[in-house]
Amino acid sequence: MSSTFYMPSLNVMGSGSVAEAINYIKEQGFKQGLVVSDEVLNKIGVVKNFTDLLDKAQISSIVFDKAQPNPTVGNVNDGLALLKQHDCDFVVSLGGGSPHDCAKGIALVASNGGKVADYEGVDQSRKPQLPLIAINTTAGTASEMTRFAIITDEKRHVKMAIVDKHTTPVLSVNDPSLMAGMPASLTAATGMDALTHAIEAYVSTAATPITDAVALKAIELIQENLLTAVDNGENIVAREQMAYAQFMAGMAFNNASLGYVHAMAHQLGGFYDLPHGVCNAVLLPHVQRYNARVCPKRLKDIARSMGVDVLSMSAEQGANAAISAIEKLAKQVGIPAGLEVLGVKVDDISLLADNALKDVCGLTNPKQASHEEICQIFLAAM
Ligand SMILES: [Fe+2]
């Protein structure tokens, strides 16, 4: 069976790498940029620091800072109107997953026309999006380097998964000095999101030797560095290691895709407007307990990457050890114990399961579930 490997052709890592983005924009001869970010990053001056660099390089830009934590169709439409009004020829996303996903929606519709909902699903667009330079400030969704964009349809209360090779940014930038200011709770949630990417990609039916290698290394780095990054956000070594880890987890899931953790978490995010990483972190051990019926050996590999001595363990014991290690790390970084405290209602579970089964991310889960089984996983996670 053939496999295709997607990622941006240029990826810059390390402190001070934002300067590389400016050089790149200059080299390409871009004239007018739309900078997509959020209100918090604008308020604390991160956006201005970047637009000052653009100004210095004599590149014009206009800021759209309305990407919400779960970016909506409305956000995409508003950003697109600003892009058209200012005749922008490139887009910069500056922030975490939300600005990146919102920018992808804007840039894709800018070049393909229609509405963002037209591109829900896999490879529905005809043309590459407007060039997108993605500068990351969290670790992370890895949206700065993936072909995935998750946009909330605020009318239907569902998250649309757009998986499209044309949404791949032309340049990704991971500068850990931009990540040092992330609060502990955001560090924990985004770090657990990255762990979920690596684990779902490793047990995916579309995994390849390439995605396996980067997934296991990502899991190892997250186990070694996430707690330090949460406890001491100024520790730039831990931040840099987490930047690499989330990037490798992104390389893994961008190509091996995901599983039911994401398919189910998207519904919680869309329905209750909950943080993506927290939803994943709560669901992750429960979905892997379900998956352990079919891929215990893969889960045992994950336990080993999380530092468990698995040598004398059977595959089943190893799988249990992986699930315990995931639960331990989630607890250490302060993830809530269950969905109930997040406000999820038992009465909504049937509808959430309906929508989860329609989410494209579930297609590569190692075991396909019935509606009843998805409901049971939700219930176990309450
Ligand atoms: Fe994710």
CSV table of N, CA, C and O in Angstrom, one decimal, residues 223 299-313 317-326 328:
chain,number,residue,atom,x,y,z
A,223,GLN,N,6.9,13.0,27.9
A,223,GLN,CA,7.0,12.4,29.2
A,223,GLN,C,8.2,13.1,30.0
A,223,GLN,O,8.0,13.4,31.2
A,299,LEU,N,0.4,-0.4,22.3
A,299,LEU,CA,0.3,0.4,23.5
A,299,LEU,C,1.4,0.1,24.5
A,299,LEU,O,1.9,1.0,25.2
A,300,LYS,N,1.9,-1.1,24.4
A,300,LYS,CA,3.1,-1.5,25.2
A,300,LYS,C,4.3,-0.7,24.8
A,300,LYS,O,5.1,-0.2,25.6
A,301,ASP,N,4.5,-0.5,23.5
A,301,ASP,CA,5.6,0.4,23.0
A,301,ASP,C,5.4,1.8,23.5
A,301,ASP,O,6.4,2.4,23.9
A,302,ILE,N,4.2,2.3,23.6
A,302,ILE,CA,3.9,3.6,24.2
A,302,ILE,C,4.4,3.7,25.6
A,302,ILE,O,5.0,4.6,26.1
A,303,ALA,N,4.0,2.6,26.4
A,303,ALA,CA,4.4,2.6,27.8
A,303,ALA,C,6.0,2.7,27.9
A,303,ALA,O,6.5,3.4,28.7
A,304,ARG,N,6.7,1.9,27.0
A,304,ARG,CA,8.1,2.0,27.1
A,304,ARG,C,8.6,3.4,26.8
A,304,ARG,O,9.5,3.9,27.5
A,305,SER,N,8.0,4.1,25.8
A,305,SER,CA,8.4,5.5,25.5
A,305,SER,C,8.1,6.4,26.7
A,305,SER,O,8.7,7.5,26.8
A,306,MET,N,7.1,6.0,27.5
A,306,MET,CA,6.8,6.8,28.7
A,306,MET,C,7.6,6.5,29.9
A,306,MET,O,7.3,6.9,31.0
A,307,GLY,N,8.7,5.7,29.7
A,307,GLY,CA,9.6,5.4,30.7
A,307,GLY,C,9.3,4.2,31.6
A,307,GLY,O,10.0,3.9,32.6
A,308,VAL,N,8.3,3.4,31.2
A,308,VAL,CA,7.9,2.2,32.0
A,308,VAL,C,8.9,1.0,31.6
A,308,VAL,O,9.1,0.8,30.4
A,309,ASP,N,9.3,0.3,32.6
A,309,ASP,CA,10.1,-0.9,32.2
A,309,ASP,C,9.2,-2.1,31.9
A,309,ASP,O,8.6,-2.7,32.7
A,310,VAL,N,9.1,-2.3,30.5
A,310,VAL,CA,8.1,-3.2,30.0
A,310,VAL,C,8.6,-4.6,29.7
A,310,VAL,O,7.9,-5.5,29.2
A,311,LEU,N,9.9,-4.8,29.9
A,311,LEU,CA,10.7,-6.0,29.5
A,311,LEU,C,10.0,-7.3,29.8
A,311,LEU,O,9.8,-8.2,29.0
A,312,SER,N,9.5,-7.4,31.1
A,312,SER,CA,8.9,-8.7,31.5
A,312,SER,C,7.4,-8.7,31.4
A,312,SER,O,6.8,-9.6,31.8
A,313,MET,N,6.9,-7.7,30.7
A,313,MET,CA,5.4,-7.6,30.7
A,313,MET,C,4.8,-8.3,29.4
A,313,MET,O,5.5,-8.2,28.3
A,317,GLN,N,-0.3,-6.5,29.7
A,317,GLN,CA,0.2,-5.7,30.9
A,317,GLN,C,0.8,-4.4,30.4
A,317,GLN,O,0.7,-3.4,31.1
A,318,GLY,N,1.5,-4.5,29.3
A,318,GLY,CA,2.1,-3.2,28.8
A,318,GLY,C,1.1,-2.2,28.4
A,318,GLY,O,1.3,-1.0,28.7
A,319,ALA,N,0.0,-2.6,27.8
A,319,ALA,CA,-1.1,-1.7,27.4
A,319,ALA,C,-1.7,-1.1,28.7
A,319,ALA,O,-1.9,0.2,28.7
A,320,ASN,N,-1.9,-1.9,29.7
A,320,ASN,CA,-2.4,-1.3,31.0
A,320,ASN,C,-1.4,-0.3,31.6
A,320,ASN,O,-1.8,0.7,32.1
A,321,ALA,N,-0.1,-0.6,31.5
A,321,ALA,CA,0.9,0.3,32.0
A,321,ALA,C,0.9,1.6,31.2
A,321,ALA,O,1.1,2.7,31.8
A,322,ALA,N,0.6,1.5,29.9
A,322,ALA,CA,0.6,2.8,29.1
A,322,ALA,C,-0.6,3.6,29.6
A,322,ALA,O,-0.5,4.9,29.8
A,323,ILE,N,-1.8,3.0,29.8
A,323,ILE,CA,-3.0,3.7,30.2
A,323,ILE,C,-2.7,4.4,31.6
A,323,ILE,O,-3.0,5.5,31.8
A,324,SER,N,-2.1,3.6,32.5
A,324,SER,CA,-1.7,4.2,33.8
A,324,SER,C,-0.8,5.3,33.7
A,324,SER,O,-0.9,6.3,34.4
A,325,ALA,N,0.2,5.2,32.8
A,325,ALA,CA,1.2,6.3,32.7
A,325,ALA,C,0.5,7.6,32.1
A,325,ALA,O,0.8,8.7,32.5
A,326,ILE,N,-0.4,7.4,31.2
A,326,ILE,CA,-1.2,8.5,30.7
A,326,ILE,C,-1.9,9.2,31.8
A,326,ILE,O,-1.9,10.4,31.9
A,328,LYS,N,-1.4,9.1,35.0
A,328,LYS,CA,-0.5,9.7,36.0
A,328,LYS,C,-0.1,11.1,35.5
A,328,LYS,O,-0.1,12.1,36.2
